[in-house]
Amino acid sequence: MATVIKNGIIVTPTDTFKSDMAIEKGIIAKLSDCIVPTSQDSVIDAEGKYVLPGGIDPHAHLAISGTVDDFESGTRAAASGGITSIINFTDPTPDQGSFLDDLKKWKQKAEHSIIDYGFHSIINRCDDAVLDEIAQLPENGVTSIKLFMAYRGTNMVNDTDLFHLMKKASEAGMVTNVHAEHGDIIDLLIEEQRRKGNTAPIYHAYTRPALLEAEAVNRVLTIAELLQAPVYIVHVSSKEALVEVQRAKERGVNVYGETCPHYLLLDEDYLKRDRPEAVKYICSPPLRTKKDQSALWKGLQTSALSVIGSDHASHPYKNGKTRGIDDFTKAPNGLPSIENIYPLLYHFGVHEKRISLQTFAKVISLNAAKIFGLYPKKGIIQVGSDADLVLLDPNRTTLISEKSQHQKTEYNVYEGFETKGTITHVLSRGDVIVKDHHIVGEPGRGEFLHRKKHTSFDPRG
């Protein structure tokens, strides 16, 4: 028995065309002007709808300490919003022992996922044992690590360690994700403002200025250039940081830039609201200005930025975000976005004509698949690839609200946003897992993504 999608408008990174699709054993088996289903086939009528690639979110923080979304609730939320694969970050402790043993624990945590999942290993120290384990990660299906240039005392590594870790990752065929902010100077600015009694949420932004993001991006890209190592800059938030990515690309550095929906759509004015509301919007890097938003959209248009990731961190409001009402440093960093990333990018990108459908297909799916070793299994609609699909009605409108969301936070930072373009069906490996906002996929059906080693490519191609 096959699944046949009739009359859909297929969207690929290079084309848009009307076609039927046949799916067999979870794989796209045929694309044709007219496929006649048999009586045993399951048929989905996609008349007037786009058939888009399922989203790949390469930046998720499910099941981390202090958050409310585990892999079951988090992937339900992701699926409802068109995400069919995630790459989640591990969350090591400051005194983490074996990172390979930690990876095994994270694989166990993900057993109730309803979509396919992989991992980036966060590395928070450097010694011979760690370097040896990095070399073993690819055989365990993990071909990327993440390093932090901020948060001293937890995950931050110094420049010497960053050099050695990135070098070892590159030699092992891996790409290094980097959180780029000048952590030590940020810590000094924070203490200075606290001494002055400046503890409102807006000072979270003032103590993490764009210049300190740009400086860190420049520093790590200089190291990457020296090593000829691939590097992925997570959550680029500012024009200044984007300029450093662009300059490095022009020099031939193998760099990929990612941004997030909140940097495209929210600005620092949200941090100037009354404190009980403003604390919801504390994330790092912080929300920037409308000038930065315009630069980031331009970066997506020109492929200076390659990917959009949610950076989903489901910190609760009560006994979570509220801890920062009187002191911004006490609020946990991060925003819940995994459920809304796909429709937000479609509405504000495609519908409002900031990006094309083809660019949308690249930044929501294809580029992440290529960077992180999932292509051509994932990331594209073509014969032989997994049938990870989103059916979207471009004529229907959806209201984003905490009352109707699947993620477990008791707030939504996009509350009241209306998005043109409503997801009607989501398929993962040919299985319908979402239909009209109802989750029909079973927990535990998701599979671990054993990813290939990194192969460089030019997102502008």
Short mmCIF file of N, CA, C and O in Angstrom, two decimals, residues 156-239:
data_model
loop_
_atom_site.label_atom_id
_atom_site.label_comp_id
_atom_site.label_asym_id
_atom_site.label_seq_id
_atom_site.Cartn_x
_atom_site.Cartn_y
_atom_site.Cartn_z
N MET A 156 31.85 27.69 29.20
CA MET A 156 32.81 28.49 28.45
C MET A 156 34.17 27.82 28.36
O MET A 156 34.68 27.26 29.34
N VAL A 157 34.77 27.85 27.16
CA VAL A 157 36.14 27.40 26.97
C VAL A 157 37.00 28.60 26.57
O VAL A 157 36.51 29.55 25.97
N ASN A 158 38.28 28.55 26.91
CA ASN A 158 39.17 29.65 26.52
C ASN A 158 39.64 29.47 25.09
O ASN A 158 39.37 28.44 24.45
N ASP A 159 40.37 30.44 24.58
CA ASP A 159 40.78 30.41 23.18
C ASP A 159 41.72 29.24 22.87
O ASP A 159 41.66 28.64 21.78
N THR A 160 42.58 28.92 23.81
CA THR A 160 43.50 27.80 23.59
C THR A 160 42.73 26.50 23.45
O THR A 160 42.98 25.69 22.53
N ASP A 161 41.77 26.28 24.36
CA ASP A 161 40.96 25.06 24.28
C ASP A 161 40.10 25.06 23.02
O ASP A 161 39.93 24.02 22.37
N LEU A 162 39.56 26.22 22.68
CA LEU A 162 38.75 26.32 21.47
C LEU A 162 39.57 25.89 20.25
O LEU A 162 39.09 25.15 19.39
N PHE A 163 40.82 26.34 20.19
CA PHE A 163 41.71 25.96 19.08
C PHE A 163 41.88 24.45 19.01
O PHE A 163 41.71 23.83 17.95
N HIS A 164 42.22 23.84 20.13
CA HIS A 164 42.48 22.39 20.14
C HIS A 164 41.22 21.59 19.83
O HIS A 164 41.27 20.60 19.08
N LEU A 165 40.11 22.00 20.39
CA LEU A 165 38.85 21.27 20.19
C LEU A 165 38.37 21.39 18.75
O LEU A 165 37.93 20.40 18.14
N MET A 166 38.43 22.59 18.20
CA MET A 166 38.02 22.78 16.81
C MET A 166 38.94 22.01 15.86
O MET A 166 38.47 21.42 14.87
N LYS A 167 40.22 22.01 16.14
CA LYS A 167 41.18 21.29 15.31
C LYS A 167 40.87 19.79 15.31
O LYS A 167 40.83 19.15 14.25
N LYS A 168 40.63 19.22 16.48
CA LYS A 168 40.33 17.80 16.57
C LYS A 168 39.01 17.47 15.87
O LYS A 168 38.90 16.45 15.17
N ALA A 169 38.01 18.33 16.04
CA ALA A 169 36.72 18.11 15.39
C ALA A 169 36.88 18.13 13.87
O ALA A 169 36.33 17.27 13.16
N SER A 170 37.63 19.09 13.37
CA SER A 170 37.84 19.19 11.93
C SER A 170 38.56 17.96 11.39
O SER A 170 38.20 17.41 10.34
N GLU A 171 39.57 17.51 12.09
CA GLU A 171 40.31 16.32 11.67
C GLU A 171 39.42 15.09 11.64
O GLU A 171 39.65 14.16 10.84
N ALA A 172 38.39 15.07 12.49
CA ALA A 172 37.46 13.93 12.56
C ALA A 172 36.30 14.06 11.58
O ALA A 172 35.40 13.22 11.57
N GLY A 173 36.32 15.12 10.75
CA GLY A 173 35.25 15.31 9.78
C GLY A 173 33.99 15.93 10.35
O GLY A 173 32.90 15.71 9.83
N MET A 174 34.16 16.73 11.40
CA MET A 174 33.03 17.31 12.10
C MET A 174 32.99 18.82 11.93
O MET A 174 34.01 19.46 11.65
N VAL A 175 31.82 19.39 12.12
CA VAL A 175 31.66 20.84 12.11
C VAL A 175 31.48 21.31 13.55
O VAL A 175 30.84 20.63 14.37
N THR A 176 32.06 22.45 13.87
CA THR A 176 31.98 23.01 15.22
C THR A 176 30.95 24.14 15.26
O THR A 176 31.06 25.12 14.53
N ASN A 177 29.95 23.99 16.13
CA ASN A 177 29.01 25.06 16.43
C ASN A 177 29.63 25.96 17.50
O ASN A 177 30.21 25.45 18.46
N VAL A 178 29.47 27.25 17.37
CA VAL A 178 30.05 28.17 18.35
C VAL A 178 29.03 29.21 18.78
O VAL A 178 28.40 29.88 17.94
N HIS A 179 28.86 29.33 20.10
CA HIS A 179 28.14 30.46 20.70
C HIS A 179 29.17 31.56 20.88
O HIS A 179 30.07 31.46 21.72
N ALA A 180 29.05 32.61 20.08
CA ALA A 180 30.09 33.64 20.00
C ALA A 180 29.66 34.92 20.71
O ALA A 180 28.92 35.74 20.15
N GLU A 181 30.11 35.09 21.94
CA GLU A 181 30.01 36.35 22.68
C GLU A 181 31.26 36.44 23.55
O GLU A 181 31.76 35.42 24.02
N HIS A 182 31.76 37.64 23.78
CA HIS A 182 32.96 37.82 24.60
C HIS A 182 32.54 37.74 26.07
O HIS A 182 32.23 38.74 26.71
N GLY A 183 32.57 36.52 26.59
CA GLY A 183 32.00 36.26 27.91
C GLY A 183 32.64 37.03 29.04
O GLY A 183 31.95 37.52 29.95
N ASP A 184 33.96 37.15 29.04
CA ASP A 184 34.63 37.81 30.16
C ASP A 184 34.27 39.29 30.25
O ASP A 184 34.03 39.81 31.35
N ILE A 185 34.23 39.98 29.12
CA ILE A 185 33.87 41.40 29.15
C ILE A 185 32.39 41.56 29.51
O ILE A 185 32.02 42.48 30.24
N ILE A 186 31.56 40.67 29.01
CA ILE A 186 30.13 40.71 29.38
C ILE A 186 29.99 40.59 30.90
O ILE A 186 29.22 41.33 31.52
N ASP A 187 30.74 39.68 31.52
CA ASP A 187 30.66 39.52 32.97
C ASP A 187 31.05 40.81 33.69
O ASP A 187 30.44 41.18 34.71
N LEU A 188 32.05 41.52 33.17
CA LEU A 188 32.45 42.80 33.78
C LEU A 188 31.34 43.84 33.65
O LEU A 188 31.05 44.59 34.60
N LEU A 189 30.72 43.91 32.48
CA LEU A 189 29.62 44.86 32.27
C LEU A 189 28.43 44.56 33.17
O LEU A 189 27.78 45.47 33.69
N ILE A 190 28.14 43.28 33.35
CA ILE A 190 27.03 42.90 34.22
C ILE A 190 27.29 43.35 35.65
O ILE A 190 26.42 43.96 36.30
N GLU A 191 28.47 43.08 36.15
CA GLU A 191 28.79 43.47 37.53
C GLU A 191 28.75 44.98 37.70
O GLU A 191 28.31 45.50 38.73
N GLU A 192 29.21 45.71 36.69
CA GLU A 192 29.18 47.18 36.74
C GLU A 192 27.75 47.69 36.87
O GLU A 192 27.45 48.58 37.68
N GLN A 193 26.83 47.15 36.07
CA GLN A 193 25.44 47.60 36.12
C GLN A 193 24.76 47.17 37.41
O GLN A 193 23.95 47.93 37.96
N ARG A 194 25.09 46.01 37.91
CA ARG A 194 24.47 45.57 39.17
C ARG A 194 24.91 46.47 40.33
O ARG A 194 24.12 46.79 41.22
N ARG A 195 26.19 46.88 40.31
CA ARG A 195 26.65 47.79 41.36
C ARG A 195 25.91 49.11 41.32
O ARG A 195 25.70 49.76 42.36
N LYS A 196 25.49 49.52 40.13
CA LYS A 196 24.75 50.77 39.98
C LYS A 196 23.26 50.58 40.28
O LYS A 196 22.50 51.55 40.24
N GLY A 197 22.85 49.36 40.51
CA GLY A 197 21.44 49.10 40.80
C GLY A 197 20.59 48.96 39.54
O GLY A 197 19.36 48.99 39.62
N ASN A 198 21.22 48.80 38.39
CA ASN A 198 20.50 48.66 37.13
C ASN A 198 20.21 47.18 36.87
O ASN A 198 21.04 46.46 36.31
N THR A 199 19.06 46.72 37.31
CA THR A 199 18.75 45.29 37.26
C THR A 199 17.51 44.96 36.43
O THR A 199 17.08 43.82 36.39
N ALA A 200 16.92 45.95 35.74
CA ALA A 200 15.75 45.71 34.91
C ALA A 200 16.14 44.85 33.71
O ALA A 200 17.30 44.84 33.28
N PRO A 201 15.18 44.14 33.11
CA PRO A 201 15.50 43.24 31.98
C PRO A 201 16.23 43.89 30.82
O PRO A 201 17.05 43.24 30.17
N ILE A 202 16.01 45.18 30.56
CA ILE A 202 16.67 45.81 29.42
C ILE A 202 18.19 45.81 29.60
O ILE A 202 18.94 45.83 28.61
N TYR A 203 18.67 45.75 30.84
CA TYR A 203 20.12 45.75 31.06
C TYR A 203 20.75 44.42 30.65
O TYR A 203 21.97 44.34 30.49
N HIS A 204 19.93 43.41 30.45
CA HIS A 204 20.46 42.19 29.85
C HIS A 204 20.99 42.50 28.45
O HIS A 204 22.05 42.01 28.05
N ALA A 205 20.25 43.32 27.71
CA ALA A 205 20.70 43.72 26.37
C ALA A 205 21.88 44.68 26.45
O ALA A 205 22.85 44.56 25.68
N TYR A 206 21.81 45.64 27.36
CA TYR A 206 22.87 46.64 27.45
C TYR A 206 24.22 46.04 27.84
O TYR A 206 25.27 46.61 27.51
N THR A 207 24.21 44.94 28.58
CA THR A 207 25.47 44.32 29.01
C THR A 207 25.98 43.26 28.04
O THR A 207 27.05 42.67 28.28
N ARG A 208 25.24 43.02 26.98
CA ARG A 208 25.68 42.07 25.94
C ARG A 208 25.60 42.76 24.58
O ARG A 208 24.87 42.34 23.69
N PRO A 209 26.35 43.84 24.38
CA PRO A 209 26.22 44.64 23.16
C PRO A 209 26.67 43.87 21.92
O PRO A 209 27.45 42.92 21.99
N ALA A 210 26.18 44.33 20.78
CA ALA A 210 26.48 43.68 19.51
C ALA A 210 27.98 43.64 19.23
O ALA A 210 28.48 42.70 18.60
N LEU A 211 28.72 44.66 19.68
CA LEU A 211 30.16 44.68 19.44
C LEU A 211 30.85 43.47 20.05
O LEU A 211 31.83 42.95 19.50
N LEU A 212 30.35 43.01 21.20
CA LEU A 212 30.98 41.86 21.85
C LEU A 212 30.58 40.55 21.20
O LEU A 212 31.29 39.55 21.33
N GLU A 213 29.47 40.54 20.50
CA GLU A 213 29.14 39.39 19.67
C GLU A 213 30.05 39.39 18.44
O GLU A 213 30.64 38.36 18.08
N ALA A 214 30.16 40.55 17.78
CA ALA A 214 30.96 40.65 16.56
C ALA A 214 32.43 40.33 16.84
O ALA A 214 33.10 39.65 16.04
N GLU A 215 32.96 40.81 17.96
CA GLU A 215 34.36 40.54 18.30
C GLU A 215 34.60 39.04 18.44
O GLU A 215 35.60 38.50 17.93
N ALA A 216 33.67 38.35 19.12
CA ALA A 216 33.84 36.91 19.31
C ALA A 216 33.71 36.16 17.99
O ALA A 216 34.44 35.19 17.74
N VAL A 217 32.78 36.58 17.14
CA VAL A 217 32.64 35.95 15.82
C VAL A 217 33.94 36.12 15.04
O VAL A 217 34.45 35.16 14.43
N ASN A 218 34.49 37.33 15.03
CA ASN A 218 35.75 37.58 14.32
C ASN A 218 36.87 36.70 14.87
O ASN A 218 37.66 36.12 14.11
N ARG A 219 36.92 36.56 16.18
CA ARG A 219 37.99 35.80 16.81
C ARG A 219 37.92 34.31 16.44
O ARG A 219 38.92 33.69 16.06
N VAL A 220 36.73 33.74 16.54
CA VAL A 220 36.61 32.31 16.24
C VAL A 220 36.79 32.05 14.75
O VAL A 220 37.35 31.01 14.35
N LEU A 221 36.37 32.99 13.91
CA LEU A 221 36.54 32.79 12.47
C LEU A 221 38.01 32.93 12.05
O LEU A 221 38.45 32.32 11.08
N THR A 222 38.75 33.72 12.79
CA THR A 222 40.19 33.80 12.54
C THR A 222 40.85 32.47 12.86
O THR A 222 41.70 31.97 12.11
N ILE A 223 40.44 31.86 13.97
CA ILE A 223 40.98 30.54 14.34
C ILE A 223 40.56 29.50 13.31
O ILE A 223 41.36 28.66 12.89
N ALA A 224 39.30 29.55 12.89
CA ALA A 224 38.82 28.60 11.88
C ALA A 224 39.58 28.75 10.58
O ALA A 224 39.91 27.76 9.91
N GLU A 225 39.87 30.00 10.20
CA GLU A 225 40.62 30.24 8.97
C GLU A 225 42.02 29.65 9.07
O GLU A 225 42.51 29.02 8.12
N LEU A 226 42.64 29.83 10.21
CA LEU A 226 43.98 29.29 10.42
C LEU A 226 43.98 27.77 10.32
O LEU A 226 44.87 27.16 9.72
N LEU A 227 42.94 27.15 10.89
CA LEU A 227 42.85 25.68 10.92
C LEU A 227 42.23 25.11 9.65
O LEU A 227 42.25 23.89 9.46
N GLN A 228 41.65 25.97 8.81
CA GLN A 228 40.86 25.52 7.66
C GLN A 228 39.76 24.56 8.13
O GLN A 228 39.52 23.51 7.52
N ALA A 229 39.10 24.94 9.21
CA ALA A 229 38.09 24.11 9.84
C ALA A 229 36.70 24.67 9.57
O ALA A 229 36.51 25.89 9.56
N PRO A 230 35.71 23.80 9.37
CA PRO A 230 34.33 24.28 9.20
C PRO A 230 33.75 24.74 10.53
O PRO A 230 33.96 24.11 11.56
N VAL A 231 33.03 25.86 10.48
CA VAL A 231 32.46 26.40 11.72
C VAL A 231 31.06 26.93 11.43
O VAL A 231 30.79 27.48 10.35
N TYR A 232 30.19 26.75 12.39
CA TYR A 232 28.78 27.13 12.29
C TYR A 232 28.49 28.09 13.43
O TYR A 232 28.56 27.70 14.61
N ILE A 233 28.21 29.35 13.11
CA ILE A 233 27.94 30.35 14.14
C ILE A 233 26.45 30.32 14.47
O ILE A 233 25.61 30.66 13.63
N VAL A 234 26.14 29.89 15.68
CA VAL A 234 24.73 29.79 16.07
C VAL A 234 24.16 31.17 16.39
O VAL A 234 24.88 32.10 16.72
N HIS A 235 22.87 31.27 16.28
CA HIS A 235 22.06 32.44 16.63
C HIS A 235 22.74 33.79 16.39
O HIS A 235 22.93 34.59 17.31
N VAL A 236 23.11 34.07 15.14
CA VAL A 236 23.61 35.41 14.79
C VAL A 236 22.47 36.40 15.00
O VAL A 236 21.38 36.24 14.47
N SER A 237 22.73 37.43 15.79
CA SER A 237 21.64 38.32 16.21
C SER A 237 21.80 39.75 15.73
O SER A 237 20.84 40.54 15.81
N SER A 238 22.98 40.13 15.24
CA SER A 238 23.24 41.55 14.99
C SER A 238 23.85 41.78 13.61
O SER A 238 24.47 40.89 13.01
N LYS A 239 23.70 43.00 13.14
CA LYS A 239 24.32 43.40 11.88
C LYS A 239 25.83 43.28 11.97
O LYS A 239 26.49 42.82 11.02
#
